[in-house]
Each structure stands twice: as C-alpha cells, then as structure tokens.
C-alpha cells in the first residue's frame, strides 16, 4: 500500500497525574512509528493499514472526555507543502512536566 | 484564488515573560484568520495570497532561535481527511499561563 503523510497532534489535559501519564503514553505510541516535529505534533509516512492501527492505539490511550486528538491523513503527500521555521527543542520533550 | 486547507502549529518557549507574550501574539494572529482546533494548532481555509501574508505575520512574532513554527499547505483540501476525537477545551486557552 502507498505511504501517506499523516500528521497527529494532541492536547492532553495534564492537570492530574493520570493526565500526565496519558501524555507520556500517547507520545510513546507516536515515537515508535513516526517523527516528532513539535512537543505534541508528530509526522508519519505510513500506509492506510498502519494509519488505522495508529489511530486505534492512540484512542486506547487518550481520555476522550478530557483530551483532544486530531489526525490529518493526506493520501497524496506530494501535494502537501510543509514549511518549518525555527528551532526544534527535542530535549525539553521528555523531561518531567513542571506545571 | 482557490481556498486551501492550511494547518499551523507552533511551539513557543514560554520560560520567559517575553516567550509568553510571543505565544499570545502568535495565537492572536491566527485567531483573526483561522479556527483554533487545539491549544497551539489552527486550521485555515485561505488562498495562497492569504497564506503568504499569514506566514509573514507569524514570522514577525516568533523568535526563531527559541520557537518552532510549522505550516502545512494542502492545495487540494478535498484530498485530506481530518479525524477529530475528544473534547475541545477552548476555555483553557486564553487564561493566564501558570508554569
């Protein structure tokens, strides 16, 4: 199957310890498959089957009453243009959350 | 000109007061043109001229040594599929940042 560009972004409510755990688990699911491009944005080059599997795994981690998860599926990644500006602060991502 | 789907997401370093000000200003630029879908993700239905103007205005607000700004331009928005799950916590977005 053809690879597509998939963008996944999430807002997880980190007011509770459970929320911060969800945030880490969502990131972990994404890290195994895609490329982190921002704190809560990942890009993927995956096929439709992998996309469905990714969505299923993410839905198993989030709390739909508290979090927001968005998946953009671009069947023809050649048509999409990505413009990136500025620094990539990957070092901050996995430290303990100070809130 | 034809409207395209544009996704803008940003990571702004909010460790300083200046950073928190940048975050508010970036959000303000986006709010005037598009639809907020997450804390730091906006969607736009704009044409190429508006896209270039938006990018120019955002670049005027961010600090490229500290922040990260990504713009996805999908010329044919019909080809993109957006899947949204969970809650939209808009009320949290504009309160004072407690860090």
mmCIF file of C-alpha atoms in Angstrom:
data_model
loop_
_atom_site.group_PDB
_atom_site.id
_atom_site.type_symbol
_atom_site.label_atom_id
_atom_site.label_comp_id
_atom_site.label_asym_id
_atom_site.label_seq_id
_atom_site.Cartn_x
_atom_site.Cartn_y
_atom_site.Cartn_z
ATOM 1 C CA UNK A 1 0.000 0.000 0.000
ATOM 2 C CA UNK A 2 1.101 3.544 -0.697
ATOM 3 C CA UNK A 3 2.630 5.619 2.069
ATOM 4 C CA UNK A 4 0.724 8.746 3.039
ATOM 5 C CA UNK A 5 1.725 11.778 5.054
ATOM 6 C CA UNK A 6 -0.079 11.685 8.377
ATOM 7 C CA UNK A 7 0.022 14.447 10.965
ATOM 8 C CA UNK A 8 -1.058 13.702 14.502
ATOM 9 C CA UNK A 9 -1.461 16.418 17.122
ATOM 10 C CA UNK A 10 -2.894 16.180 20.592
ATOM 11 C CA UNK A 11 -3.901 18.232 23.586
ATOM 12 C CA UNK A 12 -3.862 16.129 26.702
ATOM 13 C CA UNK A 13 -5.188 17.577 29.929
ATOM 14 C CA UNK A 14 -2.166 17.356 32.241
ATOM 15 C CA UNK A 15 -3.768 18.801 35.340
ATOM 16 C CA UNK A 16 -3.712 15.389 37.011
ATOM 17 C CA UNK A 17 -1.068 12.683 37.370
ATOM 18 C CA UNK A 18 -3.278 10.437 35.238
ATOM 19 C CA UNK A 19 -3.267 13.091 32.522
ATOM 20 C CA UNK A 20 0.496 13.396 32.563
ATOM 21 C CA UNK A 21 0.702 9.616 32.276
ATOM 22 C CA UNK A 22 -1.657 9.704 29.271
ATOM 23 C CA UNK A 23 0.537 12.371 27.666
ATOM 24 C CA UNK A 24 3.628 10.205 28.019
ATOM 25 C CA UNK A 25 1.835 7.144 26.671
ATOM 26 C CA UNK A 26 0.440 8.995 23.639
ATOM 27 C CA UNK A 27 3.927 10.293 22.856
ATOM 28 C CA UNK A 28 5.356 6.811 23.254
ATOM 29 C CA UNK A 29 2.883 5.321 20.768
ATOM 30 C CA UNK A 30 3.786 8.030 18.245
ATOM 31 C CA UNK A 31 7.533 7.773 18.814
ATOM 32 C CA UNK A 32 7.542 4.147 17.829
ATOM 33 C CA UNK A 33 6.085 4.902 14.411
ATOM 34 C CA UNK A 34 6.728 8.497 13.409
ATOM 35 C CA UNK A 35 8.865 11.565 13.689
ATOM 36 C CA UNK A 36 8.328 14.103 16.433
ATOM 37 C CA UNK A 37 8.271 17.616 14.994
ATOM 38 C CA UNK A 38 6.899 19.560 17.946
ATOM 39 C CA UNK A 39 6.058 18.905 21.570
ATOM 40 C CA UNK A 40 2.677 17.414 20.673
ATOM 41 C CA UNK A 41 2.884 17.053 16.887
ATOM 42 C CA UNK A 42 4.176 14.023 15.010
ATOM 43 C CA UNK A 43 4.537 13.224 11.315
ATOM 44 C CA UNK A 44 4.240 9.782 9.797
ATOM 45 C CA UNK A 45 4.914 8.197 6.440
ATOM 46 C CA UNK A 46 2.631 5.199 6.738
ATOM 47 C CA UNK A 47 0.107 3.258 4.729
ATOM 48 C CA UNK A 48 -3.613 3.043 5.385
ATOM 49 C CA UNK A 49 -3.345 -0.117 7.468
ATOM 50 C CA UNK A 50 -0.661 1.425 9.688
ATOM 51 C CA UNK A 51 -2.769 4.577 9.961
ATOM 52 C CA UNK A 52 -5.788 2.660 11.221
ATOM 53 C CA UNK A 53 -3.591 0.762 13.679
ATOM 54 C CA UNK A 54 -2.028 4.022 14.910
ATOM 55 C CA UNK A 55 -5.423 5.626 15.424
ATOM 56 C CA UNK A 56 -6.663 2.571 17.309
ATOM 57 C CA UNK A 57 -3.632 2.580 19.619
ATOM 58 C CA UNK A 58 -3.921 6.312 20.286
ATOM 59 C CA UNK A 59 -7.627 6.027 21.067
ATOM 60 C CA UNK A 60 -6.753 3.388 23.633
ATOM 61 C CA UNK A 61 -4.546 5.907 25.488
ATOM 62 C CA UNK A 62 -6.473 9.191 25.447
ATOM 63 C CA UNK A 63 -9.413 10.150 27.608
ATOM 64 C CA UNK A 64 -11.980 11.492 25.175
ATOM 65 C CA UNK A 65 -13.715 13.485 27.895
ATOM 66 C CA UNK A 66 -10.534 15.430 28.664
ATOM 67 C CA UNK A 67 -8.170 15.257 25.705
ATOM 68 C CA UNK A 68 -8.258 16.189 22.046
ATOM 69 C CA UNK A 69 -6.681 14.115 19.315
ATOM 70 C CA UNK A 70 -6.518 15.094 15.661
ATOM 71 C CA UNK A 71 -5.248 13.021 12.758
ATOM 72 C CA UNK A 72 -4.723 14.514 9.304
ATOM 73 C CA UNK A 73 -4.400 11.988 6.526
ATOM 74 C CA UNK A 74 -3.002 13.282 3.241
ATOM 75 C CA UNK A 75 -3.350 10.497 0.705
ATOM 76 C CA UNK A 76 -1.052 12.211 -1.736
ATOM 77 C CA UNK A 77 1.852 13.568 0.271
ATOM 78 C CA UNK A 78 3.346 15.111 -2.863
ATOM 79 C CA UNK A 79 0.546 17.642 -2.854
ATOM 80 C CA UNK A 80 1.308 18.938 0.609
ATOM 81 C CA UNK A 81 3.862 21.593 1.328
ATOM 82 C CA UNK A 82 5.471 21.774 4.748
ATOM 83 C CA UNK A 83 7.214 24.944 5.860
ATOM 84 C CA UNK A 84 9.205 24.769 9.037
ATOM 85 C CA UNK A 85 10.724 27.718 10.833
ATOM 86 C CA UNK A 86 12.823 27.949 13.915
ATOM 87 C CA UNK A 87 14.321 25.625 16.393
ATOM 88 C CA UNK A 88 13.458 22.058 17.301
ATOM 89 C CA UNK A 89 13.640 21.747 21.065
ATOM 90 C CA UNK A 90 13.555 17.987 21.367
ATOM 91 C CA UNK A 91 15.499 17.994 24.609
ATOM 92 C CA UNK A 92 12.587 19.522 26.519
ATOM 93 C CA UNK A 93 10.041 16.970 25.466
ATOM 94 C CA UNK A 94 10.604 14.048 27.749
ATOM 95 C CA UNK A 95 11.696 15.666 30.951
ATOM 96 C CA UNK A 96 9.391 15.776 33.930
ATOM 97 C CA UNK A 97 6.481 18.108 33.420
ATOM 98 C CA UNK A 98 6.656 21.084 35.732
ATOM 99 C CA UNK A 99 3.216 22.638 35.967
ATOM 100 C CA UNK B 1 -7.841 32.181 -5.925
ATOM 101 C CA UNK B 2 -8.805 28.783 -4.616
ATOM 102 C CA UNK B 3 -9.044 28.222 -0.882
ATOM 103 C CA UNK B 4 -6.656 25.657 0.547
ATOM 104 C CA UNK B 5 -6.591 23.877 3.876
ATOM 105 C CA UNK B 6 -3.717 25.223 5.933
ATOM 106 C CA UNK B 7 -2.642 23.851 9.299
ATOM 107 C CA UNK B 8 -0.424 25.938 11.532
ATOM 108 C CA UNK B 9 1.118 24.586 14.725
ATOM 109 C CA UNK B 10 3.674 26.156 16.978
ATOM 110 C CA UNK B 11 5.861 25.500 19.981
ATOM 111 C CA UNK B 12 6.777 28.728 21.682
ATOM 112 C CA UNK B 13 9.294 28.690 24.500
ATOM 113 C CA UNK B 14 7.298 30.135 27.402
ATOM 114 C CA UNK B 15 10.030 30.016 30.009
ATOM 115 C CA UNK B 16 10.288 33.802 29.965
ATOM 116 C CA UNK B 17 7.736 36.609 30.064
ATOM 117 C CA UNK B 18 8.832 37.537 26.543
ATOM 118 C CA UNK B 19 8.069 33.985 25.419
ATOM 119 C CA UNK B 20 4.610 34.056 26.942
ATOM 120 C CA UNK B 21 3.989 37.345 25.173
ATOM 121 C CA UNK B 22 5.095 35.792 21.863
ATOM 122 C CA UNK B 23 2.720 32.884 22.456
ATOM 123 C CA UNK B 24 -0.213 35.250 22.939
ATOM 124 C CA UNK B 25 0.713 37.286 19.870
ATOM 125 C CA UNK B 26 1.072 34.208 17.637
ATOM 126 C CA UNK B 27 -2.338 32.988 18.801
ATOM 127 C CA UNK B 28 -3.815 36.410 18.154
ATOM 128 C CA UNK B 29 -2.538 36.492 14.569
ATOM 129 C CA UNK B 30 -4.050 33.053 13.955
ATOM 130 C CA UNK B 31 -7.349 33.838 15.662
ATOM 131 C CA UNK B 32 -8.012 36.694 13.318
ATOM 132 C CA UNK B 33 -7.832 34.433 10.277
ATOM 133 C CA UNK B 34 -8.481 30.810 11.188
ATOM 134 C CA UNK B 35 -10.127 28.349 13.512
ATOM 135 C CA UNK B 36 -8.427 27.192 16.685
ATOM 136 C CA UNK B 37 -8.590 23.414 16.963
ATOM 137 C CA UNK B 38 -6.102 22.809 19.750
ATOM 138 C CA UNK B 39 -4.052 24.866 22.173
ATOM 139 C CA UNK B 40 -1.371 25.541 19.572
ATOM 140 C CA UNK B 41 -2.949 24.274 16.356
ATOM 141 C CA UNK B 42 -5.083 26.302 13.970
ATOM 142 C CA UNK B 43 -6.814 25.476 10.687
ATOM 143 C CA UNK B 44 -7.376 27.921 7.867
ATOM 144 C CA UNK B 45 -9.348 27.974 4.657
ATOM 145 C CA UNK B 46 -7.375 30.611 2.797
ATOM 146 C CA UNK B 47 -5.929 31.295 -0.604
ATOM 147 C CA UNK B 48 -2.250 31.456 -1.498
ATOM 148 C CA UNK B 49 -2.021 35.212 -1.013
ATOM 149 C CA UNK B 50 -3.569 34.989 2.453
ATOM 150 C CA UNK B 51 -1.248 32.092 3.253
ATOM 151 C CA UNK B 52 1.839 34.098 2.386
ATOM 152 C CA UNK B 53 0.536 37.034 4.423
ATOM 153 C CA UNK B 54 -0.195 34.755 7.387
ATOM 154 C CA UNK B 55 3.285 33.253 7.267
ATOM 155 C CA UNK B 56 4.844 36.715 7.075
ATOM 156 C CA UNK B 57 2.867 37.928 10.098
ATOM 157 C CA UNK B 58 3.700 34.824 12.135
ATOM 158 C CA UNK B 59 7.392 35.092 11.330
ATOM 159 C CA UNK B 60 7.281 38.651 12.648
ATOM 160 C CA UNK B 61 6.118 37.355 16.055
ATOM 161 C CA UNK B 62 8.166 34.232 16.736
ATOM 162 C CA UNK B 63 11.760 34.034 17.881
ATOM 163 C CA UNK B 64 13.390 31.574 15.507
ATOM 164 C CA UNK B 65 16.145 30.794 17.983
ATOM 165 C CA UNK B 66 13.632 29.640 20.596
ATOM 166 C CA UNK B 67 10.346 28.733 18.923
ATOM 167 C CA UNK B 68 9.185 26.323 16.263
ATOM 168 C CA UNK B 69 6.560 27.156 13.679
ATOM 169 C CA UNK B 70 5.160 24.724 11.115
ATOM 170 C CA UNK B 71 2.770 25.459 8.280
ATOM 171 C CA UNK B 72 1.169 22.685 6.239
ATOM 172 C CA UNK B 73 -0.350 23.790 2.979
ATOM 173 C CA UNK B 74 -2.720 21.348 1.317
ATOM 174 C CA UNK B 75 -3.544 22.736 -2.103
ATOM 175 C CA UNK B 76 -6.420 20.354 -2.577
ATOM 176 C CA UNK B 77 -8.285 20.232 0.711
ATOM 177 C CA UNK B 78 -10.682 17.640 -0.698
ATOM 178 C CA UNK B 79 -7.886 15.099 -0.621
ATOM 179 C CA UNK B 80 -7.210 15.492 3.095
ATOM 180 C CA UNK B 81 -9.090 13.621 5.739
ATOM 181 C CA UNK B 82 -9.332 15.058 9.235
ATOM 182 C CA UNK B 83 -10.281 12.824 12.128
ATOM 183 C CA UNK B 84 -11.007 14.506 15.412
ATOM 184 C CA UNK B 85 -11.518 12.729 18.699
ATOM 185 C CA UNK B 86 -12.370 14.002 22.128
ATOM 186 C CA UNK B 87 -13.086 17.283 23.713
ATOM 187 C CA UNK B 88 -12.237 20.802 22.638
ATOM 188 C CA UNK B 89 -11.064 22.712 25.686
ATOM 189 C CA UNK B 90 -11.197 26.210 24.305
ATOM 190 C CA UNK B 91 -11.851 27.758 27.681
ATOM 191 C CA UNK B 92 -8.349 26.952 28.894
ATOM 192 C CA UNK B 93 -6.576 28.604 26.022
ATOM 193 C CA UNK B 94 -6.560 32.246 26.883
ATOM 194 C CA UNK B 95 -6.254 32.251 30.626
ATOM 195 C CA UNK B 96 -3.016 33.290 32.270
ATOM 196 C CA UNK B 97 -0.288 30.751 31.751
ATOM 197 C CA UNK B 98 0.694 29.087 35.012
ATOM 198 C CA UNK B 99 4.091 27.494 34.585
#
